[in-house]
Short mmCIF file of C-alpha atoms in Angstrom, two decimals:
data_model
loop_
_atom_site.label_atom_id
_atom_site.label_comp_id
_atom_site.label_asym_id
_atom_site.label_seq_id
_atom_site.Cartn_x
_atom_site.Cartn_y
_atom_site.Cartn_z
CA MET L 1 9.84 0.91 28.63
CA THR L 2 7.76 -0.74 25.60
CA VAL L 3 6.33 -4.20 25.71
CA ASN L 4 6.03 -6.07 22.36
CA PRO L 5 4.08 -9.38 22.31
CA ILE L 6 6.04 -10.08 18.98
CA ILE L 7 9.71 -11.45 18.77
CA ARG L 8 11.22 -8.59 16.74
CA ILE L 9 10.99 -4.89 17.75
CA GLY L 10 8.98 -3.10 15.12
CA GLY L 11 5.14 -3.52 15.96
CA ARG L 12 3.23 -4.02 12.66
CA ILE L 13 6.01 -2.87 10.56
CA HIS L 14 7.42 -6.01 8.54
CA SER L 15 9.16 -5.69 5.60
CA VAL L 16 9.96 -9.41 3.61
CA PRO L 17 12.33 -9.59 0.88
CA PHE L 18 10.74 -10.80 -2.36
CA GLY L 19 12.35 -12.04 -5.71
CA ASP L 20 15.62 -13.07 -6.11
CA ASP L 21 16.91 -14.77 -3.18
CA GLY L 22 20.58 -13.26 -4.05
CA GLU L 23 21.89 -9.82 -3.75
CA THR L 24 20.76 -8.45 -6.48
CA GLU L 25 18.99 -5.71 -8.41
CA ASP L 26 15.91 -8.02 -9.14
CA GLN L 27 15.66 -8.56 -5.23
CA ALA L 28 12.12 -6.45 -4.12
CA THR L 29 10.78 -5.57 -0.20
CA VAL L 30 7.19 -6.40 0.21
CA GLU L 31 5.93 -4.63 3.01
CA SER L 32 3.15 -7.46 4.71
CA GLU L 33 2.10 -5.11 7.36
CA ALA L 34 1.81 -1.46 7.60
CA THR L 35 3.30 1.43 6.40
CA TRP L 36 3.93 4.79 8.19
CA ILE L 37 5.56 6.84 5.81
CA HIS L 38 4.09 9.11 3.27
CA GLY L 39 5.22 12.24 1.61
CA LYS L 40 7.08 14.76 3.85
CA GLY L 41 7.14 13.89 8.04
CA PRO L 42 9.34 13.48 10.66
CA VAL L 43 9.66 9.62 9.45
CA ASN L 44 10.45 10.71 6.08
CA GLU L 45 13.17 13.07 7.40
CA LEU L 46 14.74 10.17 9.75
CA ALA L 47 14.62 7.77 6.74
CA ASP L 48 16.52 10.86 4.54
CA ALA L 49 18.94 11.26 7.48
CA PHE L 50 19.88 7.59 7.65
CA ASP L 51 20.55 7.71 3.94
CA LEU L 52 17.54 5.07 3.20
CA ILE L 53 15.66 6.67 0.24
CA ASP L 54 16.02 6.12 -3.17
CA TYR L 55 14.52 9.05 -5.02
CA GLY L 56 15.04 7.19 -8.54
CA LEU L 57 12.17 5.50 -9.10
CA THR L 58 11.05 5.49 -13.07
CA GLU L 59 9.44 2.41 -13.51
CA ASP L 60 5.86 2.17 -15.18
CA GLU L 61 3.27 1.69 -12.45
CA TYR L 62 1.20 -0.56 -15.29
CA HIS L 63 4.59 -2.61 -15.20
CA GLY L 64 4.14 -6.22 -13.97
CA MET L 65 2.68 -9.63 -14.51
CA TYR L 66 -0.99 -9.69 -15.59
CA ALA L 67 -3.06 -12.67 -14.76
CA GLY L 68 -6.96 -13.70 -15.72
CA SER L 69 -9.60 -14.26 -13.40
CA ASN L 70 -9.48 -17.93 -14.53
CA GLY L 71 -5.73 -18.02 -12.62
CA THR L 72 -3.53 -18.40 -16.00
CA LYS L 73 -1.06 -16.12 -17.51
CA CYS L 74 -2.27 -13.24 -19.79
CA TYR L 75 0.09 -13.21 -22.57
CA GLU L 76 2.43 -10.33 -23.30
CA GLU L 77 0.96 -8.68 -26.60
CA LEU L 78 -2.54 -8.55 -24.97
CA VAL L 79 -1.22 -6.72 -21.97
CA ARG L 80 0.91 -4.60 -24.14
CA LYS L 81 -1.95 -3.57 -25.72
CA SER L 82 -4.24 -3.16 -23.04
CA ARG L 83 -2.01 -1.10 -21.23
CA GLU L 84 -1.67 1.49 -24.28
CA GLU L 85 -5.03 1.59 -25.01
CA PHE L 86 -5.40 2.44 -21.33
CA ARG L 87 -2.61 4.65 -21.12
CA LYS L 88 -4.34 6.65 -23.93
CA ILE L 89 -7.50 7.14 -22.18
CA THR L 90 -5.93 8.44 -18.89
CA GLU L 91 -4.24 10.94 -21.55
CA GLU L 92 -7.46 11.99 -23.25
CA LEU L 93 -8.82 12.40 -19.23
CA TYR L 94 -5.81 14.54 -17.23
CA GLU L 95 -4.80 16.41 -20.66
CA ASN L 96 -8.55 17.69 -20.96
CA LYS L 97 -9.32 16.62 -24.44
CA LEU L 98 -12.33 15.22 -23.41
CA SER L 99 -15.50 16.93 -25.75
CA ALA L 100 -18.09 18.56 -24.37
CA SER L 101 -20.57 15.72 -25.10
CA SER L 102 -18.40 13.16 -23.14
CA LEU L 103 -18.19 15.68 -20.07
CA THR L 104 -22.37 15.50 -20.38
CA LEU L 105 -22.80 12.09 -20.82
CA TYR L 106 -20.08 11.03 -18.64
CA PRO L 107 -19.41 12.89 -15.60
CA SER L 108 -17.41 10.54 -13.33
CA VAL L 109 -14.03 9.34 -14.28
CA LEU L 110 -15.24 5.62 -13.84
CA GLY L 111 -18.21 6.35 -16.55
CA TYR L 112 -15.71 7.54 -19.21
CA ILE L 113 -13.06 4.76 -18.28
CA GLN L 114 -15.35 2.06 -18.59
CA ASN L 115 -17.15 3.38 -21.70
CA ARG L 116 -13.76 3.61 -23.67
CA LEU L 117 -12.79 0.73 -22.41
CA ASP L 118 -16.07 -1.29 -23.75
CA GLN L 119 -15.04 0.45 -27.03
CA VAL L 120 -11.30 -1.08 -26.87
CA VAL L 121 -12.48 -4.71 -25.62
CA GLY L 122 -14.86 -4.65 -28.55
CA THR L 123 -12.22 -4.51 -31.12
CA LEU L 124 -10.32 -7.80 -29.58
CA PRO L 125 -10.82 -10.86 -31.15
CA ASP L 126 -13.25 -13.15 -29.05
CA ASN L 127 -10.88 -15.01 -27.30
CA ASP L 128 -8.72 -12.08 -26.07
CA ARG L 129 -11.72 -9.91 -24.61
CA ASP L 130 -12.05 -11.86 -21.17
CA GLY L 131 -8.49 -11.23 -21.13
CA GLY L 132 -8.31 -8.08 -21.91
CA LYS L 133 -11.19 -6.71 -19.52
CA ASP L 134 -9.37 -8.57 -16.37
CA ILE L 135 -6.48 -6.51 -17.25
CA CYS L 136 -8.26 -2.99 -17.68
CA ARG L 137 -9.65 -3.83 -14.49
CA THR L 138 -6.38 -4.02 -12.74
CA LEU L 139 -5.44 -0.84 -14.70
CA MET L 140 -8.66 0.89 -13.01
CA LYS L 141 -7.20 -0.07 -9.62
CA VAL L 142 -4.37 1.31 -10.45
CA GLU L 143 -6.24 4.68 -11.15
CA GLU L 144 -7.73 4.42 -8.14
CA TYR L 145 -4.82 4.14 -6.21
CA ASN L 146 -3.30 7.48 -7.80
CA HIS L 147 -6.83 9.33 -6.86
CA GLY L 148 -7.08 8.07 -3.53
CA ALA L 149 -10.71 7.59 -4.24
CA ALA L 150 -13.06 5.49 -6.24
CA LEU L 151 -13.16 6.32 -9.55
CA GLU L 152 -17.29 7.01 -9.54
CA ASP L 153 -16.60 9.45 -7.24
CA VAL L 154 -14.05 11.25 -9.09
CA SER L 155 -15.41 14.13 -11.16
CA VAL L 156 -14.00 14.47 -15.19
CA PHE L 157 -14.65 18.30 -14.67
CA ILE L 158 -11.61 18.95 -12.31
CA PRO L 159 -8.52 18.67 -13.80
CA ASP L 160 -6.06 16.31 -12.07
CA ASN L 161 -3.28 18.16 -10.28
CA ILE L 162 0.20 15.78 -9.44
CA ILE L 163 1.82 16.27 -6.14
CA PRO L 164 5.38 17.56 -7.27
CA GLY L 165 8.08 15.43 -6.61
CA ASN L 166 9.32 11.72 -7.42
CA ASN L 167 8.29 8.27 -6.44
CA ILE L 168 10.46 7.00 -3.37
CA SER L 169 11.41 3.49 -1.98
CA LEU L 170 13.22 3.06 1.02
CA THR L 171 16.38 0.65 0.70
CA GLY L 172 15.74 -2.16 3.16
CA GLY L 173 11.92 -1.41 3.48
CA TYR L 174 10.46 0.35 6.15
CA TYR L 175 11.63 -1.86 8.57
CA ALA L 176 14.98 -0.78 7.65
CA LEU L 177 14.44 2.42 10.22
CA ILE L 178 13.42 0.35 13.33
CA PRO L 179 17.19 -0.90 13.64
CA ARG L 180 19.01 2.46 13.42
CA LEU L 181 16.19 4.01 15.74
CA ALA L 182 16.47 1.16 18.24
CA HIS L 183 20.71 1.14 18.54
CA THR L 184 20.66 2.86 21.43
CA VAL L 185 18.09 1.42 23.24
CA THR L 186 18.84 -0.88 26.24
CA ASP L 187 17.54 -4.69 26.53
CA LYS L 188 15.50 -3.09 29.64
CA THR L 189 13.74 -0.68 27.54
CA ILE L 190 12.18 -3.15 25.00
CA HIS L 191 10.88 -6.32 26.27
CA ILE L 192 10.02 -8.47 23.16
CA HIS L 193 8.15 -11.82 23.27
CA THR L 194 5.79 -10.70 26.33
CA LYS L 195 2.29 -11.51 25.94
CA VAL L 196 -0.25 -9.18 27.38
CA ILE L 197 -3.49 -10.71 29.02
CA ASN L 198 -5.10 -7.31 30.25
CA ILE L 199 -4.60 -3.62 30.31
CA GLY L 200 -6.31 -1.99 33.36
CA TYR L 201 -6.85 1.68 31.89
CA THR L 202 -8.24 3.12 35.03
CA ILE L 203 -4.75 2.67 37.24
CA HIS L 204 -2.36 2.26 33.99
CA LEU L 205 -1.05 -1.23 34.40
CA CYS L 206 0.18 -3.71 31.99
CA GLU L 207 -0.18 -7.56 33.29
CA SER L 208 1.86 -10.00 31.62
CA GLU L 209 0.69 -13.91 30.81
CA ASN L 210 1.76 -15.50 34.08
CA GLY L 211 0.54 -12.51 35.99
CA THR L 212 3.75 -12.27 38.03
CA ILE L 213 5.02 -8.88 36.32
CA MET L 214 3.05 -5.68 36.30
CA TYR L 215 4.12 -2.63 34.28
CA THR L 216 3.12 0.98 34.97
CA ALA L 217 2.41 2.67 31.79
CA SER L 218 1.79 6.29 30.82
CA HIS L 219 0.30 5.10 27.47
CA VAL L 220 -0.83 2.11 26.14
CA ILE L 221 -0.80 1.79 21.95
CA VAL L 222 -2.76 -1.48 20.40
CA THR L 223 -1.96 -1.49 17.00
CA ASN L 224 -4.52 -3.66 15.75
CA SER L 225 -8.25 -3.57 15.36
CA LEU L 226 -10.43 -3.12 18.26
CA GLY L 227 -12.97 -5.27 17.07
CA VAL L 228 -10.31 -7.94 16.35
CA LEU L 229 -9.08 -7.73 19.68
CA LYS L 230 -12.83 -7.80 21.91
CA LYS L 231 -13.22 -10.79 19.56
CA ILE L 232 -10.22 -12.97 20.37
CA SER L 233 -9.09 -11.39 23.71
CA PRO L 234 -12.58 -10.06 25.74
CA ASP L 235 -11.26 -10.16 28.88
CA THR L 236 -8.56 -7.16 27.83
CA PHE L 237 -11.45 -5.06 27.70
#
Protein backbone atom coordinates (compact mmCIF):
# COMPACT_ATOMS: atom_id res chain seq x y z
CA MET A 1 0.00 0.00 0.00
CA THR A 2 1.17 3.52 -0.82
CA VAL A 3 -0.11 6.59 1.03
CA ASN A 4 0.39 9.79 -0.95
CA PRO A 5 -0.44 13.23 0.51
CA ILE A 6 -1.06 14.85 -2.89
CA ILE A 7 -4.11 14.30 -5.06
CA ARG A 8 -2.26 12.55 -7.89
CA ILE A 9 0.03 9.56 -8.04
CA GLY A 10 3.66 10.07 -8.88
CA GLY A 11 5.17 11.68 -5.81
CA ARG A 12 7.56 14.42 -6.87
CA ILE A 13 7.38 13.56 -10.57
CA HIS A 14 5.39 16.33 -12.25
CA SER A 15 5.54 17.17 -15.97
CA VAL A 16 3.77 20.32 -17.17
CA PRO A 17 2.98 21.15 -20.83
CA PHE A 18 4.44 24.52 -21.78
CA GLY A 19 4.12 26.74 -24.81
CA ASP A 20 1.48 26.39 -27.50
CA ASP A 21 -1.83 25.32 -25.97
CA GLY A 22 -2.70 23.24 -29.01
CA GLU A 23 -1.46 19.86 -30.11
CA THR A 24 1.54 21.23 -31.99
CA GLU A 25 5.20 20.37 -32.21
CA ASP A 26 5.94 23.78 -30.68
CA GLN A 27 4.65 22.61 -27.32
CA ALA A 28 7.30 21.51 -24.84
CA THR A 29 7.23 19.77 -21.48
CA VAL A 30 8.69 21.35 -18.36
CA GLU A 31 9.75 19.08 -15.49
CA SER A 32 8.72 21.19 -12.50
CA GLU A 33 9.75 18.70 -9.83
CA ALA A 34 12.07 15.69 -9.59
CA THR A 35 13.48 13.84 -12.57
CA TRP A 36 14.66 10.29 -12.17
CA ILE A 37 16.03 9.00 -15.43
CA HIS A 38 19.62 9.39 -16.53
CA GLY A 39 21.43 7.18 -18.98
CA LYS A 40 20.77 3.47 -19.09
CA GLY A 41 18.94 1.98 -16.13
CA PRO A 42 15.66 0.30 -15.11
CA VAL A 43 13.61 3.48 -15.59
CA ASN A 44 15.19 4.13 -18.97
CA GLU A 45 14.41 0.55 -20.02
CA LEU A 46 10.78 0.94 -18.91
CA ALA A 47 10.43 4.14 -20.91
CA ASP A 48 11.90 2.35 -23.92
CA ALA A 49 9.50 -0.58 -23.46
CA PHE A 50 6.55 1.84 -23.38
CA ASP A 51 7.89 3.53 -26.54
CA LEU A 52 8.15 6.88 -24.76
CA ILE A 53 11.73 7.79 -25.68
CA ASP A 54 12.49 10.23 -28.46
CA TYR A 55 16.06 9.70 -29.60
CA GLY A 56 15.96 12.43 -32.23
CA LEU A 57 17.05 15.48 -30.24
CA THR A 58 19.39 17.50 -32.44
CA GLU A 59 18.66 20.99 -31.17
CA ASP A 60 21.43 23.48 -30.55
CA GLU A 61 21.85 23.51 -26.77
CA TYR A 62 22.75 27.21 -26.94
CA HIS A 63 19.49 28.07 -28.68
CA GLY A 64 16.91 30.09 -26.75
CA MET A 65 15.71 33.54 -25.78
CA TYR A 66 18.26 35.51 -23.78
CA ALA A 67 17.41 38.29 -21.35
CA GLY A 68 19.88 40.68 -19.76
CA SER A 69 20.26 41.30 -16.03
CA ASN A 70 18.06 44.39 -16.51
CA GLY A 71 15.19 42.15 -17.59
CA THR A 72 15.12 43.17 -21.25
CA LYS A 73 15.42 40.78 -24.17
CA CYS A 74 18.84 40.71 -25.85
CA TYR A 75 18.53 41.44 -29.56
CA GLU A 76 19.09 38.56 -31.97
CA GLU A 77 22.28 39.79 -33.66
CA LEU A 78 24.05 40.15 -30.31
CA VAL A 79 22.86 36.67 -29.26
CA ARG A 80 24.05 35.19 -32.56
CA LYS A 81 27.49 36.80 -32.31
CA SER A 82 27.93 35.86 -28.64
CA ARG A 83 26.95 32.24 -29.25
CA GLU A 84 29.23 32.05 -32.28
CA GLU A 85 32.25 33.37 -30.39
CA PHE A 86 31.53 31.22 -27.34
CA ARG A 87 31.34 28.12 -29.53
CA LYS A 88 34.76 28.94 -31.00
CA ILE A 89 36.21 29.11 -27.48
CA THR A 90 34.77 25.75 -26.43
CA GLU A 91 36.02 24.18 -29.66
CA GLU A 92 39.52 25.38 -28.79
CA LEU A 93 39.18 23.58 -25.46
CA TYR A 94 37.61 20.36 -26.66
CA GLU A 95 39.84 19.96 -29.72
CA ASN A 96 43.02 20.58 -27.73
CA LYS A 97 44.01 23.68 -29.68
CA LEU A 98 45.39 25.55 -26.66
CA SER A 99 48.96 26.77 -26.77
CA ALA A 100 51.48 25.73 -24.13
CA SER A 101 51.44 29.26 -22.68
CA SER A 102 47.63 29.18 -22.34
CA LEU A 103 47.82 25.88 -20.48
CA THR A 104 50.29 27.42 -18.06
CA LEU A 105 48.41 30.69 -17.55
CA TYR A 106 44.89 29.23 -17.35
CA PRO A 107 44.94 25.68 -15.94
CA SER A 108 41.16 25.67 -15.35
CA VAL A 109 38.42 25.84 -17.97
CA LEU A 110 36.89 28.81 -16.13
CA GLY A 111 40.12 30.83 -16.27
CA TYR A 112 40.62 30.20 -19.97
CA ILE A 113 37.01 30.94 -20.97
CA GLN A 114 36.86 34.12 -18.90
CA ASN A 115 40.09 35.41 -20.43
CA ARG A 116 38.88 34.73 -23.97
CA LEU A 117 35.44 36.18 -23.26
CA ASP A 118 37.01 39.39 -21.96
CA GLN A 119 38.74 39.70 -25.33
CA VAL A 120 35.49 39.05 -27.22
CA VAL A 121 33.39 41.45 -25.12
CA GLY A 122 36.08 44.09 -25.57
CA THR A 123 35.40 44.10 -29.32
CA LEU A 124 31.68 44.85 -28.85
CA PRO A 125 30.21 48.36 -29.00
CA ASP A 126 29.89 49.96 -25.56
CA ASN A 127 26.08 49.61 -25.58
CA ASP A 128 26.31 45.86 -26.18
CA ARG A 129 28.94 44.89 -23.64
CA ASP A 130 26.65 44.36 -20.64
CA GLY A 131 24.26 42.29 -22.74
CA GLY A 132 27.15 40.29 -24.18
CA LYS A 133 28.43 39.51 -20.69
CA ASP A 134 24.96 38.35 -19.59
CA ILE A 135 24.65 36.03 -22.61
CA CYS A 136 28.10 34.56 -22.02
CA ARG A 137 27.34 33.97 -18.34
CA THR A 138 24.32 31.93 -19.40
CA LEU A 139 26.41 29.95 -21.89
CA MET A 140 28.93 29.20 -19.15
CA LYS A 141 26.10 27.73 -17.06
CA VAL A 142 25.34 25.39 -19.97
CA GLU A 143 28.97 24.28 -19.94
CA GLU A 144 28.85 23.71 -16.17
CA TYR A 145 25.82 21.50 -16.71
CA ASN A 146 27.68 19.55 -19.43
CA HIS A 147 30.70 19.02 -17.19
CA GLY A 148 28.66 18.33 -14.07
CA ALA A 149 30.99 20.57 -12.08
CA ALA A 150 31.98 24.19 -11.55
CA LEU A 151 34.23 25.27 -14.41
CA GLU A 152 36.88 26.39 -11.95
CA ASP A 153 37.22 22.73 -10.95
CA VAL A 154 37.58 21.45 -14.52
CA SER A 155 41.16 21.19 -15.76
CA VAL A 156 42.20 22.18 -19.29
CA PHE A 157 44.85 19.46 -19.14
CA ILE A 158 42.33 16.62 -19.27
CA PRO A 159 40.61 16.22 -22.66
CA ASP A 160 36.84 15.98 -22.59
CA ASN A 161 35.34 12.58 -23.32
CA ILE A 162 31.82 12.86 -24.70
CA ILE A 163 29.65 9.93 -23.60
CA PRO A 164 28.36 8.07 -26.69
CA GLY A 165 24.68 8.27 -27.54
CA ASN A 166 22.23 10.97 -28.48
CA ASN A 167 20.30 13.18 -26.11
CA ILE A 168 16.81 11.87 -25.45
CA SER A 169 13.48 13.16 -24.22
CA LEU A 170 10.35 11.40 -23.01
CA THR A 171 7.15 11.98 -24.93
CA GLY A 172 4.82 13.59 -22.40
CA GLY A 173 7.63 13.99 -19.89
CA TYR A 174 8.72 11.70 -17.07
CA TYR A 175 5.19 11.66 -15.64
CA ALA A 176 4.02 9.74 -18.73
CA LEU A 177 5.59 6.67 -17.14
CA ILE A 178 3.41 6.84 -14.03
CA PRO A 179 -0.04 6.01 -15.53
CA ARG A 180 1.48 3.16 -17.51
CA LEU A 181 3.07 1.68 -14.42
CA ALA A 182 -0.08 2.21 -12.32
CA HIS A 183 -2.74 0.91 -14.72
CA THR A 184 -2.83 -2.48 -12.99
CA VAL A 185 -2.83 -1.05 -9.47
CA THR A 186 -6.13 -1.13 -7.58
CA ASP A 187 -7.62 1.80 -5.67
CA LYS A 188 -6.98 -0.03 -2.40
CA THR A 189 -3.26 -0.15 -3.13
CA ILE A 190 -2.74 3.60 -3.48
CA HIS A 191 -4.34 6.14 -1.14
CA ILE A 192 -3.98 9.64 -2.54
CA HIS A 193 -4.73 12.96 -0.86
CA THR A 194 -4.03 11.45 2.57
CA LYS A 195 -2.11 13.75 4.88
CA VAL A 196 0.35 11.98 7.16
CA ILE A 197 0.82 13.55 10.59
CA ASN A 198 3.08 11.02 12.26
CA ILE A 199 5.50 8.24 11.39
CA GLY A 200 6.45 5.80 14.14
CA TYR A 201 9.75 4.37 12.96
CA THR A 202 10.09 1.83 15.77
CA ILE A 203 6.74 0.16 15.17
CA HIS A 204 6.40 1.01 11.47
CA LEU A 205 3.07 2.75 11.78
CA CYS A 206 1.75 5.64 9.75
CA GLU A 207 -1.03 7.80 11.22
CA SER A 208 -3.40 9.83 9.06
CA GLU A 209 -4.56 13.38 9.80
CA ASN A 210 -7.64 12.55 11.87
CA GLY A 211 -5.85 9.78 13.76
CA THR A 212 -8.46 7.15 12.97
CA ILE A 213 -6.45 5.21 10.39
CA MET A 214 -3.18 3.47 11.14
CA TYR A 215 -1.23 1.81 8.36
CA THR A 216 1.48 -0.74 9.04
CA ALA A 217 4.43 -0.10 6.75
CA SER A 218 7.56 -2.02 5.84
CA HIS A 219 9.10 1.11 4.30
CA VAL A 220 8.66 4.86 4.70
CA ILE A 221 9.86 6.98 1.78
CA VAL A 222 10.11 10.74 2.33
CA THR A 223 10.62 12.69 -0.90
CA ASN A 224 11.49 16.02 0.62
CA SER A 225 14.33 17.71 2.42
CA LEU A 226 14.50 16.48 6.01
CA GLY A 227 15.47 19.98 7.09
CA VAL A 228 12.27 21.35 5.57
CA LEU A 229 10.16 18.57 7.09
CA LYS A 230 11.60 19.11 10.56
CA LYS A 231 10.89 22.81 10.30
CA ILE A 232 7.27 22.58 9.13
CA SER A 233 6.31 19.36 10.91
CA PRO A 234 8.46 18.79 14.01
CA ASP A 235 5.91 16.35 15.48
CA THR A 236 6.63 13.94 12.63
CA PHE A 237 10.02 13.27 14.17
